[in-house]
XYZ file of C-alpha atoms in Angstrom:
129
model
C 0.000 0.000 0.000
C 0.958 3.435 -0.952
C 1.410 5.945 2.051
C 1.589 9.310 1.305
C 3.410 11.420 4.295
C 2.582 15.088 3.448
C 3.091 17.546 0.010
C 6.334 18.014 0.062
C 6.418 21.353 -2.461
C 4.727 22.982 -5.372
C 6.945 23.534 -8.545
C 6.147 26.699 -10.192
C 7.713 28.281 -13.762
C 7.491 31.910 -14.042
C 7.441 34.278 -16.999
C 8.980 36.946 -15.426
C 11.379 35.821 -12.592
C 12.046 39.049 -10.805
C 8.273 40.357 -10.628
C 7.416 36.296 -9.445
C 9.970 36.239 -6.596
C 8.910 39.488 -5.600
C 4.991 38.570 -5.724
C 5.953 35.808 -3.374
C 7.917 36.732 -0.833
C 7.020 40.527 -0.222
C 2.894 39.928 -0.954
C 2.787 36.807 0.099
C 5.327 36.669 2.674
C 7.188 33.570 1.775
C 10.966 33.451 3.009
C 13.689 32.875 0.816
C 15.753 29.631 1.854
C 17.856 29.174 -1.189
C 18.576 30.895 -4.440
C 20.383 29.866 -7.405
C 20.859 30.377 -10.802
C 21.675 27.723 -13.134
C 24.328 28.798 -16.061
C 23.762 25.660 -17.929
C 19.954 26.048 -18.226
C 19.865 29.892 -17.898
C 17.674 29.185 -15.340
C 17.259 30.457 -11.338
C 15.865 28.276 -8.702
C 14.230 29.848 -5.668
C 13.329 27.501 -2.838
C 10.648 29.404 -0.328
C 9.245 28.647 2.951
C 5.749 29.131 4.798
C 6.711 29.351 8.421
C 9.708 28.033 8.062
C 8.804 24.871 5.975
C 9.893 24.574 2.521
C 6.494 24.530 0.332
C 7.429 26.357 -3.001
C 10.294 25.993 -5.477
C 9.670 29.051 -8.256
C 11.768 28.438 -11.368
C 12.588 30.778 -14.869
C 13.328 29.305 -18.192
C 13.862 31.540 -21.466
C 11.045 31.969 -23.012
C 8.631 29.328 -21.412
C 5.253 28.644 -22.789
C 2.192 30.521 -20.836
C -0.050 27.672 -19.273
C -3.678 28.367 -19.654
C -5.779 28.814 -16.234
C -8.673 30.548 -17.562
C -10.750 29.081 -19.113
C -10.742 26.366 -17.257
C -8.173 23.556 -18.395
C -6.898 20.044 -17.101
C -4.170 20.003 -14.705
C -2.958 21.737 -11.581
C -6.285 24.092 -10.915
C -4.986 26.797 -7.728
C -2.864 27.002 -5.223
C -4.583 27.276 -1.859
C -3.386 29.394 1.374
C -5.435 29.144 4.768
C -5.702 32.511 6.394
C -7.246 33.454 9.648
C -8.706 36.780 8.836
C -9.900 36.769 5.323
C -10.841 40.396 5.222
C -7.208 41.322 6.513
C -5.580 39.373 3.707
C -8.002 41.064 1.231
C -6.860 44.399 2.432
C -3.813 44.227 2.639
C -3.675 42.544 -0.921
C -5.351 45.764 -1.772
C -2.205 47.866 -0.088
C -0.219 45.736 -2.891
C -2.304 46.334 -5.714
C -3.212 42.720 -5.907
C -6.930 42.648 -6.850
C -9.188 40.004 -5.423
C -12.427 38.256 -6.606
C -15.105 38.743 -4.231
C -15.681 36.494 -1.000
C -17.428 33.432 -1.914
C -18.347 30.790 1.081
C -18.057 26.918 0.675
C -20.752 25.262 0.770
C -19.688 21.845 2.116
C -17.440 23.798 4.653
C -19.363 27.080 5.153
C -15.656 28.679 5.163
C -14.989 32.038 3.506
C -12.538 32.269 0.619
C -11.561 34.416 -2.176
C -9.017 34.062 -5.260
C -6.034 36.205 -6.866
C -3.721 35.369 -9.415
C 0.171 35.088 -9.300
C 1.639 37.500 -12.076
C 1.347 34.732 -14.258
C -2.265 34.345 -13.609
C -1.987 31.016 -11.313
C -5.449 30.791 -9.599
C -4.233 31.835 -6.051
C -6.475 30.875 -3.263
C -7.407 31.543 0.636
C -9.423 29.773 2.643
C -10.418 31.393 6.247
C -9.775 28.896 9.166
């Protein structure tokens, strides 16, 4: 039998490395553990933590192809962030100039949550605790 543990990370290409690392770390708030660039691929490889555990790698290529996310298409859908204060995260999204989709409410959970998008447009959610 298979036994899964835990996800270990999320693997994300960018388009635009510089405007992505910044998007994650000072509006999301991730924390840089590693960062390297790769002279054989041309590539940089930016390992970032949640609280101290590693949960995102963020990668550039040249020239990679865009990924469609809207409409919706097969394959990884959002990444998903629990917050404790939804309306908190919304404004202070809003102090970055990171627009938000209006509060919607689960209706299996009854939980708040809301979407952005990454500057690639990667479906970004949170969830309220």
């Amino acid at each position: 039998m298979l036994t899964l543990n835990k996800v270990h990370h999320i693997a994300i290409l960018c388009s635009d490395y510089q405007k992505s690392k910044t998007f994650y770390t000072e509006v999301l708030g991730l924390t840089i553990i590693r960062e390297i660039y790769r002279e054989e691929r041309q590539s940089y490889k930016l390992d970032l933590a949640l609280n101290g555990i590693y949960v995102v790698e963020l990668f550039s290529f040249p020239n990679p192809p865009k990924r469609p996310s809207r409409p919706e298409a097969v394959g990884l859908r959002h990444l998903a962030f629990e917050v404790i204060n939804l309306e908190e995260t919304i404004a202070f999204l809003d102090t970055k100039n990171v627009e938000s989709e209006p509060i919607r409410i689960d209706e299996t959970t009854e939980k708040r949550f809301t979407f952005i998008a990454d500057p690639d447009e990667l479906p970004i959610e949170f969830y309220e605790r």
